[in-house]
PDB file of C-alpha atoms in Angstrom:
ATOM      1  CA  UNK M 630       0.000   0.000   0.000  1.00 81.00           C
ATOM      2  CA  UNK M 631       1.404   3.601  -1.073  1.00 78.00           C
ATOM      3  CA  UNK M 632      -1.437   5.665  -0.461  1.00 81.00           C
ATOM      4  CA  UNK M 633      -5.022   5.761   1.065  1.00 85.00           C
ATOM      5  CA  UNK M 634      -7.935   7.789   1.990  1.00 84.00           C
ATOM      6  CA  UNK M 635     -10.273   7.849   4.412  1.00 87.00           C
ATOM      7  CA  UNK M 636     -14.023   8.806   2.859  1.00 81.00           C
ATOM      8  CA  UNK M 637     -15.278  11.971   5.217  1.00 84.00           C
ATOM      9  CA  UNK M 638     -17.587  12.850   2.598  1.00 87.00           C
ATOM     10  CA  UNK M 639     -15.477  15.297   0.645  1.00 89.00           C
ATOM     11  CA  UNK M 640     -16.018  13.930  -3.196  1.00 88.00           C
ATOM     12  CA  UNK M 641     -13.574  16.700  -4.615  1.00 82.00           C
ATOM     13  CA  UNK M 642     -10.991  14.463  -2.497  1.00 80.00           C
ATOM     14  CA  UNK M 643     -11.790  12.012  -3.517  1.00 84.00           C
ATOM     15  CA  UNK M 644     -11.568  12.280  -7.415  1.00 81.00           C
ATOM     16  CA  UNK M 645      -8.273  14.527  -7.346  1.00 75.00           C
ATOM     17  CA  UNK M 646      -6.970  11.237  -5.384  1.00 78.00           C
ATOM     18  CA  UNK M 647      -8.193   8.608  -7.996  1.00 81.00           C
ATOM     19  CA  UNK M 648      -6.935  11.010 -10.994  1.00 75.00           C
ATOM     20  CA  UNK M 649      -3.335  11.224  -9.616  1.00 70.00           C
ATOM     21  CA  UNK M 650      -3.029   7.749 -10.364  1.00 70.00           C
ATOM     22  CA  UNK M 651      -6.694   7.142 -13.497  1.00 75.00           C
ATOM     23  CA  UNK M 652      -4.521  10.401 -15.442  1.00 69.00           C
ATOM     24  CA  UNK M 653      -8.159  10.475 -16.913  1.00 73.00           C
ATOM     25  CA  UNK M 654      -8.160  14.610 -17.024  1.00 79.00           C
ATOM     26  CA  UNK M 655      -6.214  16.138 -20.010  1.00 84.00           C
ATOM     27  CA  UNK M 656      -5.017  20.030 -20.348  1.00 86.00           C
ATOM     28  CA  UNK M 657      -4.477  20.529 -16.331  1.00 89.00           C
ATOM     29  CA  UNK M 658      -2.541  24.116 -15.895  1.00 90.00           C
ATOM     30  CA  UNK M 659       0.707  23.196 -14.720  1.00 89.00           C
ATOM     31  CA  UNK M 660       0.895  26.121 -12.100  1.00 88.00           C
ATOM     32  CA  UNK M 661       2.735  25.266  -8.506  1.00 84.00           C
ATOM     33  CA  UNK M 662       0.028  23.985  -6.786  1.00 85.00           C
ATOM     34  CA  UNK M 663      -0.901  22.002  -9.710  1.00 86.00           C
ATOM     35  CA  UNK M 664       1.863  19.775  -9.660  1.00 87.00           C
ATOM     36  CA  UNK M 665       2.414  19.760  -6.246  1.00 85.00           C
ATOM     37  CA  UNK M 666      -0.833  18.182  -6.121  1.00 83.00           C
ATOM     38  CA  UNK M 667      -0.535  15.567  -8.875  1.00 85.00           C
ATOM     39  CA  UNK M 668       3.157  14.981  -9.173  1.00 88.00           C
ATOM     40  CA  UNK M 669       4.886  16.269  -5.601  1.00 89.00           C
ATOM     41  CA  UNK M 670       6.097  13.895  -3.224  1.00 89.00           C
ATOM     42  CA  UNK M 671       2.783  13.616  -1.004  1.00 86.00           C
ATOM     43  CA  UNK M 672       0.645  12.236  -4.172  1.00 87.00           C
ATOM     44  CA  UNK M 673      -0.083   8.865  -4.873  1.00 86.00           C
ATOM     45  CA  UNK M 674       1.369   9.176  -8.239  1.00 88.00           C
ATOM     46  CA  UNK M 675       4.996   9.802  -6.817  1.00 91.00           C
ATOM     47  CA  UNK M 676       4.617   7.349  -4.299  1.00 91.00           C
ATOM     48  CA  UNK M 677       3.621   4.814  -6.714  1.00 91.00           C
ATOM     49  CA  UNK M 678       6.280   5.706  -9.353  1.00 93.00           C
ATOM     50  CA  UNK M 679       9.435   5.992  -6.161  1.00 94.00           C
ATOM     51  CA  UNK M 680       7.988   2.788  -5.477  1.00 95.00           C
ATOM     52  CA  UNK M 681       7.548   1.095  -8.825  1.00 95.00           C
ATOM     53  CA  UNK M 682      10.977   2.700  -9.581  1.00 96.00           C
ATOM     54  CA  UNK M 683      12.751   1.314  -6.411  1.00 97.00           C
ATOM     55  CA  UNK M 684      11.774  -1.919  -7.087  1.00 97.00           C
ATOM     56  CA  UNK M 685      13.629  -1.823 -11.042  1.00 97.00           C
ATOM     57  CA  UNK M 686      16.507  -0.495  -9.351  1.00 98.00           C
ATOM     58  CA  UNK M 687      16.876  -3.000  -6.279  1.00 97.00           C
ATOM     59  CA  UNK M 688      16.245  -5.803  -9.424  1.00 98.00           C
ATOM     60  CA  UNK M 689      19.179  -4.512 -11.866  1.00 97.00           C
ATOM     61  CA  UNK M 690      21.553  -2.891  -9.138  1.00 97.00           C
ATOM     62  CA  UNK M 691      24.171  -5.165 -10.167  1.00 97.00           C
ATOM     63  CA  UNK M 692      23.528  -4.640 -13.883  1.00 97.00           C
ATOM     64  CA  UNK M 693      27.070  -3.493 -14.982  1.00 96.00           C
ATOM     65  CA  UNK M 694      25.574  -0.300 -16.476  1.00 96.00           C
ATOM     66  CA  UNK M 695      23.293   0.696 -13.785  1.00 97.00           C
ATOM     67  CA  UNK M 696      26.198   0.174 -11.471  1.00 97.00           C
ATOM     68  CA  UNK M 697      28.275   2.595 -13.641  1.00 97.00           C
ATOM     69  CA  UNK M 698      25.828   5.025 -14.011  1.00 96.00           C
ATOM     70  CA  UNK M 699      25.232   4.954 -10.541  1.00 97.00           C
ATOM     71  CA  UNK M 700      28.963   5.641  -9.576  1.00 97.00           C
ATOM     72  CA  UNK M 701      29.261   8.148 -11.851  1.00 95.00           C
ATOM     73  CA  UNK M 702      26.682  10.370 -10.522  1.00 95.00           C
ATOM     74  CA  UNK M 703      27.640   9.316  -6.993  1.00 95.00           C
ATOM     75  CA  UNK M 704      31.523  10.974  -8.463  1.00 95.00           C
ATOM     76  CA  UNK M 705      30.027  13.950  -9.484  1.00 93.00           C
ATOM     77  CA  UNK M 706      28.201  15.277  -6.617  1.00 93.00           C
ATOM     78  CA  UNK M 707      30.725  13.867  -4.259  1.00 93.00           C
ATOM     79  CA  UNK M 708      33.466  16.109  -6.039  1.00 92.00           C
ATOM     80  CA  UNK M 709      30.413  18.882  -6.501  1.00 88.00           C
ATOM     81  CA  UNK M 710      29.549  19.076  -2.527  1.00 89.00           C
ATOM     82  CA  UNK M 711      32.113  17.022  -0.712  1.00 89.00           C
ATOM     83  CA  UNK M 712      31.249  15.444   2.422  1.00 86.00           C
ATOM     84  CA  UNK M 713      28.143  16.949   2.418  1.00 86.00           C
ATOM     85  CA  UNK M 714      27.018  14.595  -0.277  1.00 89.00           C
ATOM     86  CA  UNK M 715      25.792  11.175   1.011  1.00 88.00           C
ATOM     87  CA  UNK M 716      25.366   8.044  -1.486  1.00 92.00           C
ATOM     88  CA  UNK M 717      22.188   7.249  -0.777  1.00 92.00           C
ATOM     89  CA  UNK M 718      19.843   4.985  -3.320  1.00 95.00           C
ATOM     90  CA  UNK M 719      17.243   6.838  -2.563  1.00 94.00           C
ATOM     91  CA  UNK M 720      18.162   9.961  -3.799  1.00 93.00           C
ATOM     92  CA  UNK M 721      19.381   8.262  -6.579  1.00 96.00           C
ATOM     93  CA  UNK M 722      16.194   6.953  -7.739  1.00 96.00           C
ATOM     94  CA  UNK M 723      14.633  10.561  -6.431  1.00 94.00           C
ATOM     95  CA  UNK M 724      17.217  12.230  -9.458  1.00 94.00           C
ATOM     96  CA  UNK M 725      16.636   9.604 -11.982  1.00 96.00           C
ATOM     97  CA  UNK M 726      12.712  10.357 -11.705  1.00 95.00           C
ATOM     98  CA  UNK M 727      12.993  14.098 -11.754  1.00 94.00           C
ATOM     99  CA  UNK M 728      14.940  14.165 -14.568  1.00 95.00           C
ATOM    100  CA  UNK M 729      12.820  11.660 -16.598  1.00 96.00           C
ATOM    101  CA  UNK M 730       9.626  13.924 -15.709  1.00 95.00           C
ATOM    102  CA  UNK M 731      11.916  17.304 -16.767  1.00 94.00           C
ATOM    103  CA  UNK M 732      12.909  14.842 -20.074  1.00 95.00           C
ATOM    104  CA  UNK M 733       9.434  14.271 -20.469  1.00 95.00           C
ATOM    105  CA  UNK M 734       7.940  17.540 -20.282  1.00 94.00           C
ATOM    106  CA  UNK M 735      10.450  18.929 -22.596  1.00 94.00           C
ATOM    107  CA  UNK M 736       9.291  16.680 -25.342  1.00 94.00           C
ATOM    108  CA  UNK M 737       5.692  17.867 -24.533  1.00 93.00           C
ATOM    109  CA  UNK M 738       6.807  21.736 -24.907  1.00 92.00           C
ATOM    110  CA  UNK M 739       7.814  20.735 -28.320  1.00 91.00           C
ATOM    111  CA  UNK M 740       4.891  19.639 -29.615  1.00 90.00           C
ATOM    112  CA  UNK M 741       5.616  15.813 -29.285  1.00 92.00           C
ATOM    113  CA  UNK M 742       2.931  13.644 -27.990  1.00 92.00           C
ATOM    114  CA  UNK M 743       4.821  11.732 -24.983  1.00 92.00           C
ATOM    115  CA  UNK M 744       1.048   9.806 -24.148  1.00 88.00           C
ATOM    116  CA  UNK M 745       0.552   6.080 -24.200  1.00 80.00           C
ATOM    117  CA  UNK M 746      -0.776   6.393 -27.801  1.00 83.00           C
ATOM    118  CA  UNK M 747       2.159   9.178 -29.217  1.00 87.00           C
ATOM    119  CA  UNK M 748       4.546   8.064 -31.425  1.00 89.00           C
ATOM    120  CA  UNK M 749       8.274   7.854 -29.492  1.00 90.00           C
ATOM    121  CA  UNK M 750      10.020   5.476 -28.288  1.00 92.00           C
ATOM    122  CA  UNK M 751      10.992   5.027 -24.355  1.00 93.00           C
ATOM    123  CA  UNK M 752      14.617   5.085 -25.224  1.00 93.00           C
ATOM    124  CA  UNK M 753      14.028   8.397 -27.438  1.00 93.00           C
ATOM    125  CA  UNK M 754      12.401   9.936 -24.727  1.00 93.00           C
ATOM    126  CA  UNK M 755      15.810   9.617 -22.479  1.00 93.00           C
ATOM    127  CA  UNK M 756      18.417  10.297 -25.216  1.00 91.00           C
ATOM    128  CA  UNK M 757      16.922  12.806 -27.145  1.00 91.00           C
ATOM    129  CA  UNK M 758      16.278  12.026 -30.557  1.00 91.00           C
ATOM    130  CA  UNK M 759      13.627  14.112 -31.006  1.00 93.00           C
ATOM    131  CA  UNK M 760      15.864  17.322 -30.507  1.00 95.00           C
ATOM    132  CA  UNK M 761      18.589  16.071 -32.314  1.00 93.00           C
ATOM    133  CA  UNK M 762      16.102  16.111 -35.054  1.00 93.00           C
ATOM    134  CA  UNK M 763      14.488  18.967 -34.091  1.00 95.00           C
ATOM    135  CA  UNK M 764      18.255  20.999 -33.794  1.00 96.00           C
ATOM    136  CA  UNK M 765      17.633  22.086 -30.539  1.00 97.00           C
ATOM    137  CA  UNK M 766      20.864  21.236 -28.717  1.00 96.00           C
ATOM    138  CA  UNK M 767      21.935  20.832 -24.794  1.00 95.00           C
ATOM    139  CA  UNK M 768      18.315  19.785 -23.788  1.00 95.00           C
ATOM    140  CA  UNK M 769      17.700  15.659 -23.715  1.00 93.00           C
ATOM    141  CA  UNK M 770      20.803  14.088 -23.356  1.00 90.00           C
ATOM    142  CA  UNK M 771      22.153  10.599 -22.546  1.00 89.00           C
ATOM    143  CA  UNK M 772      23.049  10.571 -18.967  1.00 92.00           C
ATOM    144  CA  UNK M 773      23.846   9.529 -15.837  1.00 92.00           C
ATOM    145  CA  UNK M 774      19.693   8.543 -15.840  1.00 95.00           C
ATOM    146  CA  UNK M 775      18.818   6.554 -18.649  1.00 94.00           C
ATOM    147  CA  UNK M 776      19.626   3.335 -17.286  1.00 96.00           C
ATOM    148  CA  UNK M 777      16.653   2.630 -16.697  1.00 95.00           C
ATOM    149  CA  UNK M 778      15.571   1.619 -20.374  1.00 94.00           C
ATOM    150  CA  UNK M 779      18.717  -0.880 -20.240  1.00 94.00           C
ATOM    151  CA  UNK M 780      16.531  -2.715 -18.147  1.00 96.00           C
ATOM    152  CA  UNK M 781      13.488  -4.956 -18.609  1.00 96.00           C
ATOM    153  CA  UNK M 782      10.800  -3.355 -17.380  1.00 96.00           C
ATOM    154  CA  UNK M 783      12.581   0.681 -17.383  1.00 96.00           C
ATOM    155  CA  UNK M 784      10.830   1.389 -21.240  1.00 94.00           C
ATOM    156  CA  UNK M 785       6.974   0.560 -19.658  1.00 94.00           C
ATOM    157  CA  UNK M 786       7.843   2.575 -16.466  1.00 95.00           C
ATOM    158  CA  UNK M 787       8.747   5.525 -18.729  1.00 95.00           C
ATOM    159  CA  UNK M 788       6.077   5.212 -21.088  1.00 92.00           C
ATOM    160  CA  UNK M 789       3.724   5.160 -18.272  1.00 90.00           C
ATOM    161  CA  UNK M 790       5.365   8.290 -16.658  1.00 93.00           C
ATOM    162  CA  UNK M 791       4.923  10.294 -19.892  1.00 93.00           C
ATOM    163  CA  UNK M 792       1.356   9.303 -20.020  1.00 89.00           C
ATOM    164  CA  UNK M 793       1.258  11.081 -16.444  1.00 88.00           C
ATOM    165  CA  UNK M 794       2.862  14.068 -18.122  1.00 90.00           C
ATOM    166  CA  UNK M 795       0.622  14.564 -20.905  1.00 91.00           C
ATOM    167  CA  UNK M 796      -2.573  15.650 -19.243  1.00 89.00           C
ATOM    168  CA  UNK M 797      -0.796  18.868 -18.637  1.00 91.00           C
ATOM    169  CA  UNK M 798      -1.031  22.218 -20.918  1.00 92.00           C
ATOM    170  CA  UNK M 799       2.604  22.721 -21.218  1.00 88.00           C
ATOM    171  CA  UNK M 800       1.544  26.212 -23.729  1.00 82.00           C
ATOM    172  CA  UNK M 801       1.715  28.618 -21.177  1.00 78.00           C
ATOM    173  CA  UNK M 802       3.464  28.334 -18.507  1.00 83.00           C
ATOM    174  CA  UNK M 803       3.881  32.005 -16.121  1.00 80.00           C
ATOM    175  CA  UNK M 804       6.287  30.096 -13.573  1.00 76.00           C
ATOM    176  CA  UNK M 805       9.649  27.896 -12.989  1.00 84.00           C
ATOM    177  CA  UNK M 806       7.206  24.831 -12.097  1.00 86.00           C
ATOM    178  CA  UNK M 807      10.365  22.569 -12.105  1.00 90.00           C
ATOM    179  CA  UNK M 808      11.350  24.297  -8.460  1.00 90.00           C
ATOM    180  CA  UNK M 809       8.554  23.064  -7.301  1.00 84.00           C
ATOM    181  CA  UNK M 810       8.518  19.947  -7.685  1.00 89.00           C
ATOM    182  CA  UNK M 811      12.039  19.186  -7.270  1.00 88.00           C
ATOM    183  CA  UNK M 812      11.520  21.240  -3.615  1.00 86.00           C
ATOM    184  CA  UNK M 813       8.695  18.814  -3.051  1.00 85.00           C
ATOM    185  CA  UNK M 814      10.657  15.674  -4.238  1.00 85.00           C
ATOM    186  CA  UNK M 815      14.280  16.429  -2.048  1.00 83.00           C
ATOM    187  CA  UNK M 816      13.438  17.183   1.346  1.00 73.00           C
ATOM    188  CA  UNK M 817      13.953  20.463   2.716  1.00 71.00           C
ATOM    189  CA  UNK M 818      16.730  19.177   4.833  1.00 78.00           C
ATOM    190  CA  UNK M 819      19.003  18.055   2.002  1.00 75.00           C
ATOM    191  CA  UNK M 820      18.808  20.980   0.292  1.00 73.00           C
ATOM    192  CA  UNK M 821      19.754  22.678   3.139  1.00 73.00           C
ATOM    193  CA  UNK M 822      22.568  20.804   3.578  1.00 76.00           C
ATOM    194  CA  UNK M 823      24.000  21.308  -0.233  1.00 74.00           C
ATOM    195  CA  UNK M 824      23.441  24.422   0.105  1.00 75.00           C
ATOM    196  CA  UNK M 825      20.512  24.816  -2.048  1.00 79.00           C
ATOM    197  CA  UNK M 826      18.106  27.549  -2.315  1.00 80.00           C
ATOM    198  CA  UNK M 827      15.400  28.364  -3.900  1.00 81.00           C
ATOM    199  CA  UNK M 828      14.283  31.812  -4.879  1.00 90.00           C
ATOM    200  CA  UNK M 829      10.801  32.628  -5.168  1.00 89.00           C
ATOM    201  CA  UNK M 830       9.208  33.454  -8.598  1.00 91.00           C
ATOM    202  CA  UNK M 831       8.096  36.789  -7.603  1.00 93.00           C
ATOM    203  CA  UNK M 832      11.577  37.919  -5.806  1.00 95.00           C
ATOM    204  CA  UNK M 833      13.454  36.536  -9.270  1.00 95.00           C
ATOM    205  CA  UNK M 834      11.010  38.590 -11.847  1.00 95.00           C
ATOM    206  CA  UNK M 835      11.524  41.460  -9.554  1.00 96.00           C
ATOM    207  CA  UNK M 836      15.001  41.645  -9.131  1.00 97.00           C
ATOM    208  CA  UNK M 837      14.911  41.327 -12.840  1.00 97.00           C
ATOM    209  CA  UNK M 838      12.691  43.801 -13.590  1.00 96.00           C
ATOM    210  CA  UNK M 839      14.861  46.100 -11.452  1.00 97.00           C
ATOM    211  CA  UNK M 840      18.180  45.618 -13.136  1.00 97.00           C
ATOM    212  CA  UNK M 841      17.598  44.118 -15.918  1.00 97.00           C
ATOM    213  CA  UNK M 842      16.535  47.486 -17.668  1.00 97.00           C
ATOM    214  CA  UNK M 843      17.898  47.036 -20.959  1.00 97.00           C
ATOM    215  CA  UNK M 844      17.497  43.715 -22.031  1.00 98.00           C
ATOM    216  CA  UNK M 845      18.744  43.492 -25.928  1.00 98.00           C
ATOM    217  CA  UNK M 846      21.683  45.098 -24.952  1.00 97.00           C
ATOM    218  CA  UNK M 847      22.252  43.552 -21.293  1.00 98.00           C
ATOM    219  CA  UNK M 848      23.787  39.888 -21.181  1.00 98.00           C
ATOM    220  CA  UNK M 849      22.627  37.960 -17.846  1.00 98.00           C
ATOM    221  CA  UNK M 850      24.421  35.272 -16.367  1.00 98.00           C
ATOM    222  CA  UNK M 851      22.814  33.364 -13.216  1.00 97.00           C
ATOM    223  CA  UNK M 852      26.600  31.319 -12.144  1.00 96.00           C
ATOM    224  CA  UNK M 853      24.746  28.961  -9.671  1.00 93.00           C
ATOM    225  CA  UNK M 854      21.145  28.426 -11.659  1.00 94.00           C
ATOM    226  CA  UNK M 855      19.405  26.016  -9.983  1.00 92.00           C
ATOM    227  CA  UNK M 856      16.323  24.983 -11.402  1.00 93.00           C
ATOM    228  CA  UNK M 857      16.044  28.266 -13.734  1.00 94.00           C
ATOM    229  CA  UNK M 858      13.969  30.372 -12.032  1.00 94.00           C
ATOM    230  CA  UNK M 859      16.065  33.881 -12.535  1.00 97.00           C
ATOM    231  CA  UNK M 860      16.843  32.268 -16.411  1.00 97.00           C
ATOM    232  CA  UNK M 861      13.181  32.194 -17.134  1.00 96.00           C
ATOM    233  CA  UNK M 862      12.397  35.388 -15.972  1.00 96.00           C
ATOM    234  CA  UNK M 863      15.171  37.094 -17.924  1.00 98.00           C
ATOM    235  CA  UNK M 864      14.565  35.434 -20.882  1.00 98.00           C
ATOM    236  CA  UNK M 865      10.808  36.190 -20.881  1.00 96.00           C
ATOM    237  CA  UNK M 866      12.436  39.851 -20.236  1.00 97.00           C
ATOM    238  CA  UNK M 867      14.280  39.846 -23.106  1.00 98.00           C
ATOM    239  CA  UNK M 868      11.763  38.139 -25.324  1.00 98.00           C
ATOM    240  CA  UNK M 869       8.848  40.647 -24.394  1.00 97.00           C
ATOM    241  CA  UNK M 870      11.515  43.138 -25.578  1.00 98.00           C
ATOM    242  CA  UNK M 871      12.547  41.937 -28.761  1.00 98.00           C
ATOM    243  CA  UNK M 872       8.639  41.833 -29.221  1.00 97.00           C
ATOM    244  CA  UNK M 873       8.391  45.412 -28.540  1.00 97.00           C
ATOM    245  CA  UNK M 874      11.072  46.237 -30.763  1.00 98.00           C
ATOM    246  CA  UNK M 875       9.828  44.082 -33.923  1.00 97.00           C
ATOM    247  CA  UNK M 876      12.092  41.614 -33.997  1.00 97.00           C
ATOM    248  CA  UNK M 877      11.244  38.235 -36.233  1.00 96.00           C
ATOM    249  CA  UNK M 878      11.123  34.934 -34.199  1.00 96.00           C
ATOM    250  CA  UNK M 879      14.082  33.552 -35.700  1.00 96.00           C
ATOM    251  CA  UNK M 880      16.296  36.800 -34.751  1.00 97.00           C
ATOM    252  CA  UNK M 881      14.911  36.627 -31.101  1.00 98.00           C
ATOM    253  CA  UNK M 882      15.314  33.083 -30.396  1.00 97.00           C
ATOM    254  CA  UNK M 883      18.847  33.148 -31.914  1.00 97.00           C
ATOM    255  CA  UNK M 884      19.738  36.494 -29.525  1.00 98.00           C
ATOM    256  CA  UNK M 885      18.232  34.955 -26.109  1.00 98.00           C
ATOM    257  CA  UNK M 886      20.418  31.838 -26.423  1.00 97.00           C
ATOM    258  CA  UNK M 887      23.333  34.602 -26.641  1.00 97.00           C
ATOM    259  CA  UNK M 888      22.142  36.927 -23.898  1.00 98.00           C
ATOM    260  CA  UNK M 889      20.749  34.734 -21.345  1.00 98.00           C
ATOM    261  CA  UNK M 890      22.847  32.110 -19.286  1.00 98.00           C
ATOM    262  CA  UNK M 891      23.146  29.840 -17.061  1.00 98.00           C
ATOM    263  CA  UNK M 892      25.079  27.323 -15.152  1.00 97.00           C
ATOM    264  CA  UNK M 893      25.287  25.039 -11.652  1.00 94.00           C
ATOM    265  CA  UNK M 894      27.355  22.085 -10.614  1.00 91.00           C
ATOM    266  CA  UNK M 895      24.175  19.782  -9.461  1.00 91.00           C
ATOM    267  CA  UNK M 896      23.036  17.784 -12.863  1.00 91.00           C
ATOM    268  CA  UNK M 897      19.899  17.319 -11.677  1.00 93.00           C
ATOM    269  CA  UNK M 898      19.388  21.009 -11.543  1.00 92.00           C
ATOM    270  CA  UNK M 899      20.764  21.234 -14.924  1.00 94.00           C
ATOM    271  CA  UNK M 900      18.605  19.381 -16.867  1.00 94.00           C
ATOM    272  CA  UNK M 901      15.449  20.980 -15.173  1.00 94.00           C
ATOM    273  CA  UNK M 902      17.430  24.467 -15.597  1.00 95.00           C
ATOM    274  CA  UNK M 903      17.983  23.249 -19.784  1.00 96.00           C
ATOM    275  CA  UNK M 904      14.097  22.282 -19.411  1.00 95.00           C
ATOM    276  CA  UNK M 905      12.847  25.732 -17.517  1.00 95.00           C
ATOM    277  CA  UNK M 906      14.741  27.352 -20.795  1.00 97.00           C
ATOM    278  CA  UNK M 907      12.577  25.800 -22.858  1.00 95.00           C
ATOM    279  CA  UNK M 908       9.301  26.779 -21.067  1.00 94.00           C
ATOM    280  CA  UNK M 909      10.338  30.129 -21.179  1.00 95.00           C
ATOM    281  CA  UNK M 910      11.049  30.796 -24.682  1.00 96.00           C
ATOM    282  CA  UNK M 911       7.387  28.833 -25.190  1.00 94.00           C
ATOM    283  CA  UNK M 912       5.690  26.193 -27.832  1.00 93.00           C
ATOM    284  CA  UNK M 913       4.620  28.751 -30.427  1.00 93.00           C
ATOM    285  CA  UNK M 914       8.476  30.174 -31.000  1.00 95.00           C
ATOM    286  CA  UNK M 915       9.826  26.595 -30.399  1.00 95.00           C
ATOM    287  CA  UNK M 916       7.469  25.047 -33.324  1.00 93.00           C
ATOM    288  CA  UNK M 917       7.930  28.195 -35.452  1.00 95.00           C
ATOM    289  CA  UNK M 918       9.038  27.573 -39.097  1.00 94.00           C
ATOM    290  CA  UNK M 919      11.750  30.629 -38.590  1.00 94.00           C
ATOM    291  CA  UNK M 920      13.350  29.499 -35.661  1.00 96.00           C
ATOM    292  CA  UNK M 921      17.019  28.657 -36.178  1.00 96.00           C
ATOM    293  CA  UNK M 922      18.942  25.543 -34.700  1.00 97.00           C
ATOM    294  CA  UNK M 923      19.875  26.535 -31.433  1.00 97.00           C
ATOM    295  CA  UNK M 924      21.968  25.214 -28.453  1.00 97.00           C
ATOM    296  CA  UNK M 925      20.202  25.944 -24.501  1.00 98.00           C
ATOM    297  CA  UNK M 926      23.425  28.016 -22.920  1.00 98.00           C
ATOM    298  CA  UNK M 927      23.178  26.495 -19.822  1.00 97.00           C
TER     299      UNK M 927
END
């Protein structure tokens, strides 16, 4: 058992409970509370995919490329946060499913049908075909989390988890939803203890809004990114801007990826950071005939 409810005669409760796991209701907004709700680390979706998840990893631990994967990651972070970092499966499988669902929802973003019934493969989910394809670079990568479709079972348990993801309107998203759910995910405590915080949405757009004054001519940098949260609101800054000042698609995609930066150590927050990016720029200027190959600077 992973979840339960006791009936006090609240029937709103009731369905949002049986639709975290049915996925029966398609364009849900993906604001904060949204996907704290449906995807955070209280709902019976996360519980059952951390626990459906678990159980692939505690099958195929001793698969040699999990077992690589999983000391290569362990490497990184131990050389990224020193003693601070701890080994811990858990938060292993915690990063491998965060970065699937950021993975996920970037395909979604770019038009691609990621439910049961769309068209792409697990494995092209993970490694990014799609974008290759697509020339948007530095997005969907192979990584330190797609072992799980080198093992039986992994494709179904992404294919499932992409089905999750595409009841969500991915066209218009006003926030860096990522945060959220990563803050939900990795307990407040851990973060704490890698030093990791999180600014709030409102703080980041206005402490951009205050300096960033100029924002064609201004190049912004955010050295220790996180999730994205300052990158969004810049680059909706300087997007709204080259709007204002006529600018094509093409010539204001290729001049954000120039202008607006990022980069952290953590590669969990790096791939939601990459993912953030694309939520920012939006759908319509992603999918646009005049938009140029580009590569996500962060």
């Amino acid at each position: 058992e992973i979840s339960s409810l006791e009936n006090a005669g609240d029937a709103d409760a009731l369905l949002v409970w049986l639709e975290a796991i049915l996925a029966s209701e398609t364009a849900v907004p993906p604001t904060p509370a949204e996907i704290e709700q449906r995807l955070g680390a209280s709902s019976p979706a996360h519980l059952l995919d951390f626990r459906e998840l678990s159980a692939l990893y505690e099958a195929h631990r001793d698969n040699p490329e999990v077992v690589l994967k999983r000391q290569l990651w362990a490497k990184l972070l131990k050389t990224a946060f020193g003693s601070d970092f701890e080994d811990d499966s858990d938060a292993f499988i915690n990063h491998t499913l965060l970065v699937l669902t950021a993975e996920i929802i970037a395909h979604a973003v770019l038009g691609i049908d990621v439910s049961a019934a769309g068209p792409v493969a697990a494995e092209d989910l993970v490694t990014g075909r799609e974008f290759d394809e697509a020339q948007i670079h530095g997005v969907v990568e192979a990584d330190f989390f797609d072992w799980l479709v080198a093992v039986p079972g992994g494709a179904t348990f992404v294919r499932t988890l992409a089905d999750r993801v595409s009841r969500f309107d991915w066209s218009g998203v006003e926030h860096d939803v990522l945060k959220h759910l990563y803050e939900s995910i990795i307990v407040q405590e851990m973060r704490a203890k890698l030093g990791e915080y999180y600014t709030p949405d409102w703080l980041a757009d206005r402490v951009v809004n205050a300096t960033v004054t100029e924002p064609l001519s201004q190049r912004v940098l955010d050295p220790s990114c996180g999730s994205g949260t300052f990158v969004f609101h810049a680059a909706r800054a300087y997007l709204d801007a080259a709007d204002a000042a006529g600018l094509g698609i093409g010539e204001a995609v290729d001049g954000l990826t120039s202008h607006v930066l990022g980069m952290d150590i953590h590669p969990v927050a790096v791939t939601l950071a990459r993912v953030t990016y694309l939520l920012a720029i939006g759908p319509e200027r992603l999918r646009h005939s005049e938009r140029p190959a580009i590569s996500v600077p962060i």
